[in-house]
mmCIF file of C-alpha atoms in Angstrom:
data_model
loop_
_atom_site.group_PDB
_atom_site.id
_atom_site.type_symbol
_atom_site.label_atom_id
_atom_site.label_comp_id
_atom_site.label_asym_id
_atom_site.label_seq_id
_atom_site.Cartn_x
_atom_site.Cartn_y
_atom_site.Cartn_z
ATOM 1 C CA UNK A 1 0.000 0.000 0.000
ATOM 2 C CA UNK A 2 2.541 2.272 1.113
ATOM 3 C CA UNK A 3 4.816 1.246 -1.903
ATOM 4 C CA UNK A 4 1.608 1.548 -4.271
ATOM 5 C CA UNK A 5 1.048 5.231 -2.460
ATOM 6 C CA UNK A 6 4.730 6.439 -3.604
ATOM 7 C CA UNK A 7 4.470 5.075 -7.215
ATOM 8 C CA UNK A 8 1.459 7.294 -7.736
ATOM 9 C CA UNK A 9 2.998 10.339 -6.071
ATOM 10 C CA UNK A 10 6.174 9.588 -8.363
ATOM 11 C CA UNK A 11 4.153 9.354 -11.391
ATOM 12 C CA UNK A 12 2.372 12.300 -10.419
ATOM 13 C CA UNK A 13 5.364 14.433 -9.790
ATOM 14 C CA UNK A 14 5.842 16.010 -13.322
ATOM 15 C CA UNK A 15 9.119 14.605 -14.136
ATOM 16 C CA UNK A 16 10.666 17.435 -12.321
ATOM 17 C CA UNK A 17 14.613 17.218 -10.851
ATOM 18 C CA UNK A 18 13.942 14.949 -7.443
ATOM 19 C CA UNK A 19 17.060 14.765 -5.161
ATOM 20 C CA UNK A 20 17.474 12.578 -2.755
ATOM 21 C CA UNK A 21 14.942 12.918 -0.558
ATOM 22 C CA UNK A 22 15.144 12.076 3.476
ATOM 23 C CA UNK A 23 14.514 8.630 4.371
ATOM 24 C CA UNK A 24 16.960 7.246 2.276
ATOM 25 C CA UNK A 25 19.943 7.983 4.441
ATOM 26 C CA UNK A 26 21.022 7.016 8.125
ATOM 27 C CA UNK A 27 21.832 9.410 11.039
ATOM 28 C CA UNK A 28 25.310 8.985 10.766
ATOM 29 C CA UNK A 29 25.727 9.428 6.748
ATOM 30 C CA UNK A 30 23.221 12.331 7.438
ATOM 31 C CA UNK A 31 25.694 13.464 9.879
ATOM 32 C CA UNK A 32 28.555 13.326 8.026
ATOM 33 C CA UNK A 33 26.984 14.844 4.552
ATOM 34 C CA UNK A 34 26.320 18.266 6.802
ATOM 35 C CA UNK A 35 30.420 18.175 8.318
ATOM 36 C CA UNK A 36 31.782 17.630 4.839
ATOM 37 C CA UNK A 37 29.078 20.460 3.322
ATOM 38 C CA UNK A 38 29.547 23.044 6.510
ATOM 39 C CA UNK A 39 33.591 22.424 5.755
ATOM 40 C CA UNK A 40 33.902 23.143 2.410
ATOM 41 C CA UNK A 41 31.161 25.819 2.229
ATOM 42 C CA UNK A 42 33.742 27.095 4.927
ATOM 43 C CA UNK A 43 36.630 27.078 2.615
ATOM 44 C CA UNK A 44 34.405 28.442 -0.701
ATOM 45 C CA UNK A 45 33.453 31.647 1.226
ATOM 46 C CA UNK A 46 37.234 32.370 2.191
ATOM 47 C CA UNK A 47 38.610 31.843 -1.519
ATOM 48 C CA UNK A 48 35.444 33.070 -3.114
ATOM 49 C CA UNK A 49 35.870 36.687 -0.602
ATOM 50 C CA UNK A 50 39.504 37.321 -2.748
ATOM 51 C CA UNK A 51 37.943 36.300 -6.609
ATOM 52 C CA UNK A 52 34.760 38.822 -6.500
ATOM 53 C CA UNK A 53 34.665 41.602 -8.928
ATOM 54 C CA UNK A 54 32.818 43.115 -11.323
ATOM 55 C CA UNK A 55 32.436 40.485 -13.464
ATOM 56 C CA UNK A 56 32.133 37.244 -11.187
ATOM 57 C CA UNK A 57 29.368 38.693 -9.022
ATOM 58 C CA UNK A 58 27.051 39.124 -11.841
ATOM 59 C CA UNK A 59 28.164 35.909 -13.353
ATOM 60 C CA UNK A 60 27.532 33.563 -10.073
ATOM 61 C CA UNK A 61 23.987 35.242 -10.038
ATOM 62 C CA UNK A 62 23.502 34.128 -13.986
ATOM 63 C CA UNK A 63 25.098 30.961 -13.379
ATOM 64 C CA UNK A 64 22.947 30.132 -10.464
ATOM 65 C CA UNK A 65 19.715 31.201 -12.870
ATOM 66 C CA UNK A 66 20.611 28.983 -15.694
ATOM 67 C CA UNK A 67 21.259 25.977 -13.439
ATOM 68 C CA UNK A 68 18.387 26.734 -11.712
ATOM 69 C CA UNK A 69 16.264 26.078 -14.607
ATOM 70 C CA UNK A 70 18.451 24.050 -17.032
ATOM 71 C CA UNK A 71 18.023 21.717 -14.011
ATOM 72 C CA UNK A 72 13.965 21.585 -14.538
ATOM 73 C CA UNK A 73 14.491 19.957 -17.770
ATOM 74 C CA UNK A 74 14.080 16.365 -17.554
ATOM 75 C CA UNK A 75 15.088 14.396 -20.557
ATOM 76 C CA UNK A 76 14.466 10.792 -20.957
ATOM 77 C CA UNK A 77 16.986 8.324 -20.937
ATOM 78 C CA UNK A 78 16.247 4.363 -21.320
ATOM 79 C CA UNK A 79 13.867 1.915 -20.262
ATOM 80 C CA UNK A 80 11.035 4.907 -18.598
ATOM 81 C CA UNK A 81 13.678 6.355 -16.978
ATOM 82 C CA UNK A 82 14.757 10.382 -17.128
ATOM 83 C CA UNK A 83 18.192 12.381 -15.925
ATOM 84 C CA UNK A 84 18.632 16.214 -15.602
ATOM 85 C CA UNK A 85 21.417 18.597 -16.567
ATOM 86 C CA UNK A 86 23.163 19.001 -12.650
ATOM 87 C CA UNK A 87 25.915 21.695 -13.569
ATOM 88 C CA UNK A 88 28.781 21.606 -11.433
ATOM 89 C CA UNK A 89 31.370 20.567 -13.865
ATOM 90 C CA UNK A 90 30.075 23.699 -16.011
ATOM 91 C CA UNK A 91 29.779 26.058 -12.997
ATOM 92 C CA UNK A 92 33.060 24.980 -12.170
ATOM 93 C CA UNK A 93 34.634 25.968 -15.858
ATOM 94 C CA UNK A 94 33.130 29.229 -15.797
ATOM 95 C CA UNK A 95 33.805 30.205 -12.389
ATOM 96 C CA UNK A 96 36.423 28.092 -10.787
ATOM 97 C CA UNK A 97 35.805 25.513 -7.652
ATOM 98 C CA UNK A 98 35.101 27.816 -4.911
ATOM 99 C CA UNK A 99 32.514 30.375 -6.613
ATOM 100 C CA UNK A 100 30.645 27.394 -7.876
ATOM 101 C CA UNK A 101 30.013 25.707 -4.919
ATOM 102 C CA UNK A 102 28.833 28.314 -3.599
ATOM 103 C CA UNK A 103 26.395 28.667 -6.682
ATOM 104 C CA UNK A 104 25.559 25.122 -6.109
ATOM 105 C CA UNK A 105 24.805 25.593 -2.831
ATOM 106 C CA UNK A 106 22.291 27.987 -2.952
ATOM 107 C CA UNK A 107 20.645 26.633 -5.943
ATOM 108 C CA UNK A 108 20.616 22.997 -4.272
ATOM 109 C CA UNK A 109 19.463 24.835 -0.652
ATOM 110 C CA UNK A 110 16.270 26.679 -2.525
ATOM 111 C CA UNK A 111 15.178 23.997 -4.310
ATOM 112 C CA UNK A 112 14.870 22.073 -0.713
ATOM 113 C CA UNK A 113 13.573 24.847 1.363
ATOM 114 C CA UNK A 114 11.305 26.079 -1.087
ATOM 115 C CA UNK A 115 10.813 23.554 -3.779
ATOM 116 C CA UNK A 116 10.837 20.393 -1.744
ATOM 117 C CA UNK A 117 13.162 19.096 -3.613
ATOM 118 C CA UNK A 118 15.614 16.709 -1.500
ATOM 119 C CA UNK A 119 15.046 16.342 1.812
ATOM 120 C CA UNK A 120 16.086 19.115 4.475
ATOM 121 C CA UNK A 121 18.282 16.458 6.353
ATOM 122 C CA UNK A 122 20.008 15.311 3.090
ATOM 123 C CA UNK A 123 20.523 18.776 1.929
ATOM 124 C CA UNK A 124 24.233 18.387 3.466
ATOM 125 C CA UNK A 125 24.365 15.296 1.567
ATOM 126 C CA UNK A 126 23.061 16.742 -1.543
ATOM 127 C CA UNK A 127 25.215 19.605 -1.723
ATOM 128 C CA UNK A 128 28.257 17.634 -1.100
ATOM 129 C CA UNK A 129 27.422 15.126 -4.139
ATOM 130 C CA UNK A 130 25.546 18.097 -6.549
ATOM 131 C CA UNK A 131 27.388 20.879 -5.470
ATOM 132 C CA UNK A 132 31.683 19.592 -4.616
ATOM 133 C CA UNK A 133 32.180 16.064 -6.066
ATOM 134 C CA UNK A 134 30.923 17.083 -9.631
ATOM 135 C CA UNK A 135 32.511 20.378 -9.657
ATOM 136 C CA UNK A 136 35.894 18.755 -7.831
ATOM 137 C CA UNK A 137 35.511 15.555 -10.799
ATOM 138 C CA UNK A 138 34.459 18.000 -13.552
ATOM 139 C CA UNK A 139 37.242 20.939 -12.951
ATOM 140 C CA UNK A 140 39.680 18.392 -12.237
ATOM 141 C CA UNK A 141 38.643 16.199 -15.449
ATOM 142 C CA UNK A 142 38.751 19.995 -16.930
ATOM 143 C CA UNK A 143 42.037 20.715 -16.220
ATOM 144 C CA UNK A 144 44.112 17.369 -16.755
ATOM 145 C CA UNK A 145 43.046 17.218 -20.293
ATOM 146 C CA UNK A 146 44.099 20.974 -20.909
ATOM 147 C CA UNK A 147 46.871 19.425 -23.646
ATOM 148 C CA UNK A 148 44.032 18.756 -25.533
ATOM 149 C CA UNK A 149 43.984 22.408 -26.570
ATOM 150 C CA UNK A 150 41.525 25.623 -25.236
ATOM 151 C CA UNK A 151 39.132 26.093 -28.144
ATOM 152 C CA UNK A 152 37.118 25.077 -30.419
ATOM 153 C CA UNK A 153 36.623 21.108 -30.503
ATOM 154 C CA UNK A 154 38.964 20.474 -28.257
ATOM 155 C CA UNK A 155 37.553 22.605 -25.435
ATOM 156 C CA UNK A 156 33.884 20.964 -26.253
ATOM 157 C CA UNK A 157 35.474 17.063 -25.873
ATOM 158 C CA UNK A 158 36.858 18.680 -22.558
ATOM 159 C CA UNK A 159 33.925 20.068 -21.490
ATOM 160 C CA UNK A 160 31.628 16.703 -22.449
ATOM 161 C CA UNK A 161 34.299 14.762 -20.681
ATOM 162 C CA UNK A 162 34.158 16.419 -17.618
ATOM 163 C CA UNK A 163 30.255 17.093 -16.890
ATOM 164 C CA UNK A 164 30.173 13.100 -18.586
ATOM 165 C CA UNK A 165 32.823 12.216 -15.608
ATOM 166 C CA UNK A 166 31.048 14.120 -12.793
ATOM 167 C CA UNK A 167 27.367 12.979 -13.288
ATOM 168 C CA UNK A 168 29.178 9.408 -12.582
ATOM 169 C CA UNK A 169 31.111 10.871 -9.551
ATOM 170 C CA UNK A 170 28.286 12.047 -8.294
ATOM 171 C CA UNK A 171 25.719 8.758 -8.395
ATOM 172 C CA UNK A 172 29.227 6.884 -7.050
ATOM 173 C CA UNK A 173 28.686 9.114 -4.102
ATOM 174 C CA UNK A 174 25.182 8.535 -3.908
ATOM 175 C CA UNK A 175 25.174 5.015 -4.208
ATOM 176 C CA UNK A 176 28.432 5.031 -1.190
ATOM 177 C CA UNK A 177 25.707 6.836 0.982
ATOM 178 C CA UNK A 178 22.709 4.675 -0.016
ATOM 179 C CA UNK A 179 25.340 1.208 0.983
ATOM 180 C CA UNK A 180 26.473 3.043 4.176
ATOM 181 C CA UNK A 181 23.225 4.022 5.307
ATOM 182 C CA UNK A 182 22.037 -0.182 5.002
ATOM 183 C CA UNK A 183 19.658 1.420 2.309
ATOM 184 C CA UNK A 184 20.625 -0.891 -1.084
ATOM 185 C CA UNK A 185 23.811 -2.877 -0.927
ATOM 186 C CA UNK A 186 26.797 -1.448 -3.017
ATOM 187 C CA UNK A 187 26.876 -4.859 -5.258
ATOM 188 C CA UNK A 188 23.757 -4.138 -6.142
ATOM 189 C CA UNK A 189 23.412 -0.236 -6.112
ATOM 190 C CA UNK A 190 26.107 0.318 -7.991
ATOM 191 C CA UNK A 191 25.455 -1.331 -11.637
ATOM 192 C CA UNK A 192 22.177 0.193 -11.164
ATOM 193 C CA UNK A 193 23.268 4.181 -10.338
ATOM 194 C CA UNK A 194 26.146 3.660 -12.536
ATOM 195 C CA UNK A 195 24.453 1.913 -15.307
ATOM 196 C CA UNK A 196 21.579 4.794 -15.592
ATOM 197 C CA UNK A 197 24.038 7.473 -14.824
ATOM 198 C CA UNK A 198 26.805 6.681 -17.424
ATOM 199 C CA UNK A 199 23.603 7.924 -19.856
ATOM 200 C CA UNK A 200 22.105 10.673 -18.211
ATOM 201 C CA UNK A 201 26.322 11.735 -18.056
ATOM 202 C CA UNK A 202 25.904 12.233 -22.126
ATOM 203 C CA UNK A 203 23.202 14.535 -21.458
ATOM 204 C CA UNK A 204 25.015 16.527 -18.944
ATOM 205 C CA UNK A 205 28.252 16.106 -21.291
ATOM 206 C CA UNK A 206 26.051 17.237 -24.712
ATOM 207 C CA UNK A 207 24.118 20.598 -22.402
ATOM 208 C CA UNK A 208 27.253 21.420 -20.806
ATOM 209 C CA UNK A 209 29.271 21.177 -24.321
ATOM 210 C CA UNK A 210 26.723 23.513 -25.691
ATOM 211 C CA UNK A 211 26.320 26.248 -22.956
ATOM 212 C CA UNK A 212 30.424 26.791 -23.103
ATOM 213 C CA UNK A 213 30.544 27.533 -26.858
ATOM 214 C CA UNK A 214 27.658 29.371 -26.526
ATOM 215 C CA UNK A 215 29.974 31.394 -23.911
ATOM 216 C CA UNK A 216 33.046 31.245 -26.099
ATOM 217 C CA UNK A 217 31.435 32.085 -29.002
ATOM 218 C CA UNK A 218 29.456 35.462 -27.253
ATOM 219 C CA UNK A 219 31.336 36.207 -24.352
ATOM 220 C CA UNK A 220 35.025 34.474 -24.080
ATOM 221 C CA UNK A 221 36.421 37.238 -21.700
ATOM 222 C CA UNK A 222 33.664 35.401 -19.264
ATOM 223 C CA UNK A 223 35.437 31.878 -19.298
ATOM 224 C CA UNK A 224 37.783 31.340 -15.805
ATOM 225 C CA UNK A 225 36.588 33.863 -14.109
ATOM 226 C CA UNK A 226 39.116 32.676 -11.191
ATOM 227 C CA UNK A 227 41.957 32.715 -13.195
ATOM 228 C CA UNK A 228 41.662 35.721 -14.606
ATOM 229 C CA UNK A 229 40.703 37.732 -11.558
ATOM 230 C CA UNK A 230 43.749 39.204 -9.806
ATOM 231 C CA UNK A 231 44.750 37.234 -6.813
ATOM 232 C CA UNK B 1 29.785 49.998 -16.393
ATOM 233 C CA UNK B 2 30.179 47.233 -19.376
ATOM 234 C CA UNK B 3 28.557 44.431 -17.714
ATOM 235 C CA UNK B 4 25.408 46.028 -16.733
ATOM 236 C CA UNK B 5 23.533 44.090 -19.900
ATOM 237 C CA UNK B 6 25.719 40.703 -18.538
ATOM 238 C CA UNK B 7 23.273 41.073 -15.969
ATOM 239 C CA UNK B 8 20.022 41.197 -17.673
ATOM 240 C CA UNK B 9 20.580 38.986 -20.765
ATOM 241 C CA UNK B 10 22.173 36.025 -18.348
ATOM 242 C CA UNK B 11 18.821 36.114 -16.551
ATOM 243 C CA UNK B 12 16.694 36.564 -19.128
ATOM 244 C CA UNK B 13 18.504 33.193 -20.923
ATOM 245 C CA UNK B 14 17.295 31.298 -17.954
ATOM 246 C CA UNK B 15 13.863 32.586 -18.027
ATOM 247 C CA UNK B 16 13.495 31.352 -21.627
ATOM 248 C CA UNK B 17 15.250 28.155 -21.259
ATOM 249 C CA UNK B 18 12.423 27.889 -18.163
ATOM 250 C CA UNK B 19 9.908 28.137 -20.722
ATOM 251 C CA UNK B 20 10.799 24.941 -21.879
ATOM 252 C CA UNK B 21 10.366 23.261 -18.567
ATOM 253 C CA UNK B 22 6.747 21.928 -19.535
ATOM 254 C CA UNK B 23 8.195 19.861 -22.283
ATOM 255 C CA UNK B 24 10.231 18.139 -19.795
ATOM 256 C CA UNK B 25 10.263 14.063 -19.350
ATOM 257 C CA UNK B 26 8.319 13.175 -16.305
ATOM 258 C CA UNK B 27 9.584 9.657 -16.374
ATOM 259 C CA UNK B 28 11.693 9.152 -13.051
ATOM 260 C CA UNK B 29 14.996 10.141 -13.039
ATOM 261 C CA UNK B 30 18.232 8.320 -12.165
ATOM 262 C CA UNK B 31 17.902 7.988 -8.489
ATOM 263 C CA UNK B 32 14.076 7.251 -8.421
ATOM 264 C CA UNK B 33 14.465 4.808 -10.834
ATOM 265 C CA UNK B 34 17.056 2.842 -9.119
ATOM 266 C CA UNK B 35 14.874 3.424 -5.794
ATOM 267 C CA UNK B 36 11.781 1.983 -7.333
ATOM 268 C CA UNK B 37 13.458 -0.735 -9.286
ATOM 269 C CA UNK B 38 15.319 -1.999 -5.880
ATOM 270 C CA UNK B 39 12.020 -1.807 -3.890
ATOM 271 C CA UNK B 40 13.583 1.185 -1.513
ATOM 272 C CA UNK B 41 11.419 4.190 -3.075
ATOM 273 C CA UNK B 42 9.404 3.679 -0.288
ATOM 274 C CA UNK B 43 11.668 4.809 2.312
ATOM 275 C CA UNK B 44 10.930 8.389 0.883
ATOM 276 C CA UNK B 45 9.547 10.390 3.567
ATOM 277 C CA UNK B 46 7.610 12.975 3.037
ATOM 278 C CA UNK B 47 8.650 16.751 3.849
ATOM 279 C CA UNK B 48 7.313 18.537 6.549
ATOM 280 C CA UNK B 49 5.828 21.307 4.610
ATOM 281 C CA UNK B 50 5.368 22.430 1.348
ATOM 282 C CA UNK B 51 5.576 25.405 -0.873
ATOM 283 C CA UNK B 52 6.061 25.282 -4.213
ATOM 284 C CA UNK B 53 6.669 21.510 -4.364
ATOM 285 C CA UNK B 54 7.134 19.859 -7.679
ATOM 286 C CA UNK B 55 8.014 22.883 -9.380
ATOM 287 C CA UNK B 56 3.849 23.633 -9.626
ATOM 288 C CA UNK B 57 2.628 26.502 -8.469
ATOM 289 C CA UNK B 58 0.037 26.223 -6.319
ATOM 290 C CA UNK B 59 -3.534 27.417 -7.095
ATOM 291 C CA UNK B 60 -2.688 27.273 -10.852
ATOM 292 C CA UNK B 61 -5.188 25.020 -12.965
ATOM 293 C CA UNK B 62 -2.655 25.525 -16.195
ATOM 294 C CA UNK B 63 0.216 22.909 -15.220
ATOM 295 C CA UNK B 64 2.607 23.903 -17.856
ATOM 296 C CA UNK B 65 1.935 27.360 -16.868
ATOM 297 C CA UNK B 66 1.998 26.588 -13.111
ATOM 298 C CA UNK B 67 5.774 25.103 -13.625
ATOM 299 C CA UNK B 68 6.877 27.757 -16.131
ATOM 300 C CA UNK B 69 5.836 30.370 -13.045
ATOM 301 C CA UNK B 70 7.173 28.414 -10.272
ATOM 302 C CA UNK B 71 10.595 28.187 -12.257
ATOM 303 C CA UNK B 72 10.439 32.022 -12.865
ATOM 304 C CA UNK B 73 10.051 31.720 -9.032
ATOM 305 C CA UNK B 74 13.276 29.914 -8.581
ATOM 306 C CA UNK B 75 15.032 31.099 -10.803
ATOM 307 C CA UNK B 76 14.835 35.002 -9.799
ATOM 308 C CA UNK B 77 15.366 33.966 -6.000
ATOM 309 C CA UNK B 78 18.557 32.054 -6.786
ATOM 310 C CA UNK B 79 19.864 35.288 -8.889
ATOM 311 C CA UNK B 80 18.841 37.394 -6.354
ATOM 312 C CA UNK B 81 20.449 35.137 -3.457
ATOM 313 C CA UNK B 82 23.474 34.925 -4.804
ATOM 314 C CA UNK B 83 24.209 38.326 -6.493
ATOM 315 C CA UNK B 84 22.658 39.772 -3.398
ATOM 316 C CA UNK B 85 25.267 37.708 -1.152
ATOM 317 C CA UNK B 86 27.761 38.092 -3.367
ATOM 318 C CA UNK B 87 27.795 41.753 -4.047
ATOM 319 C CA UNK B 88 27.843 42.210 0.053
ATOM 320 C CA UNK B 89 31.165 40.256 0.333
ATOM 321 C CA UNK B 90 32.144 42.270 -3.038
ATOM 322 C CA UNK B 91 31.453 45.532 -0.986
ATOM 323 C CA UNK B 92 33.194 44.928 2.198
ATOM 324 C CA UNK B 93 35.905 43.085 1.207
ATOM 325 C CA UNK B 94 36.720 46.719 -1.229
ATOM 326 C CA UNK B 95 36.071 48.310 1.882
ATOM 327 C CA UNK B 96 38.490 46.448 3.986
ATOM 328 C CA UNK B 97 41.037 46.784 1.034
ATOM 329 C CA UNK B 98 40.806 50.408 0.559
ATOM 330 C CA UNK B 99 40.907 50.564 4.947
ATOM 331 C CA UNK B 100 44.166 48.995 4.494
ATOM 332 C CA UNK B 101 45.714 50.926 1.930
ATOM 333 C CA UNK B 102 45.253 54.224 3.670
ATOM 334 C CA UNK B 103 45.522 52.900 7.240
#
């Protein structure tokens, strides 16, 4: 009954983002999602203070917008199932590490308050595998595979590489939780949140390809904001 | 000041791409999927309250238009969040700076 009740609510939900909502986690995990959130939001407002000018401030309020709602579009992805654009690894690209998880966070943290989207205990949880492992994967994906040149082509394979690379990260985190928690066993959680995830990472790869030569192509003086800014 | 149409056109691109947001697969996504297919969906609780959950706003009858408005919702709050945060630090960290250089 209860199982029958959730199916209906799921199938009545409008396909919209879903994170992981409360229930699925243990105390501890719980626990530990908010220390690992609280520590690096720590760090992100220190090294974010030093990289704010005219240009990033704007551009973490845009970026936040367009994840915001590039995040509302579920595409569908095999076998009934759908994935959604997360943007980290492209947050990340524009804006460097710190600035985006900051952007992360308070587009993850709205959608929970306000949205009730992801559950207010796993919102440490959620920001940690949303917000810093895909922007940590993705940036770092970004940056070993800067031989393969800065524009054009090369900088969209980077770019599809990376957001393909951090969509994976991120379920990997997930599906630790979910196995830590006594939830789903990881022999069995993973092939399944891998499996799904290595699609929906084309998605996030294709969108995220997209967005930054729509940036290099309009705006290029916009791309690494961090590196650019004066230290 | 150079970027003052950065501000406005960013914003308005994520208004439009909300526009698309009724088009949008309702299938379950990764996670749910997984959840359902390994019989632990059900483990889901429920939030304590609600607001604009599911991306509908409430006391729409349109659903397309109800989501288009509650992601013009969303999306102007997160702008305003985060410039509005951001632009604080901005302020008194140029503050502290300038304290500095003449202190």
């Amino acid at each position: 009954m209860i199982i029958s009740d959730s199916l209906l609510l799921l199938a009545e939900s409008g396909g919209q983002p879903l994170h992981a909502p409360d229930g699925f986690f243990s105390m501890p995990v719980i626990a530990a999602g908010w220390i690992v959130a609280v520590a690096l939001l720590a760090i992100a407002l220190r090294k974010t203070d030093r990289l704010l000018n005219e240009r990033m401030v704007p551009m973490m309020g845009v970026l936040a917008a367009f994840v915001f709602a590039a995040q509302m579009l579920n595409f569908p992805v095999a076998g009934g199932t759908s994935g959604h654009f997360v943007g980290g690894a492209f947050a990340a690209i524009v804006l460097g590490v710190w600035p985006a998880g900051l952007v992360m966070t308070a587009v993850v943290a709205t959608q929970a308050l306000l949205f009730q989207d992801g559950g207010l205990g796993a919102l440490g949880l959620n920001i940690t595998n949303m917000g810093f492992v895909s922007i940590f994967v993705g940036y770092g994906l970004y940056r070993v595979t800067a031989r393969l040149g800065a524009q054009g082509v090369a900088l969209t394979v980077r770019a599809f590489i990376a957001a393909w690379a951090s969509v994976v990260a991120s379920a990997v985190a997930v599906t630790l939780q979910l196995a830590a928690s006594g939830t789903t066993p990881l022999e069995v959680g993973l092939p399944a949140m891998v499996g799904v995830h290595l699609l929906i990472g084309i998605g996030e790869g294709l969108i995220t390809a997209a967005a930054l030569s729509f940036v290099m192509a309009t705006r290029r003086d916009l791309l690494n904001l961090s590196a650019s800014a004066p230290a | 000041m150079k970027n003052a149409k950065l501000w406005l056109v960013g914003y308005v691109i994520a208004l439009g791409v909300v526009l698309l947001a009724p088009l949008a697969s309702s299938s379950p996504d990764g996670l749910e999927a997984v959840a359902e297919e390994h019989y632990f969906s059900d483990k889901a609780q429920d939030p304590p309250f609600q607001i604009i959950a599911d991306y509908v706003f409430p006391g729409i009858e349109n659903e397309a238009l109800a989501t288009i408005l509650s992601g013009f919702v969303g999306v102007t709050l997160v702008y305003a969040l985060v410039v509005g945060l951001a632009y604080l630090a901005y302020r008194r960290v140029g503050a502290r700076t300038a304290t500095s250089h003449t202190g």
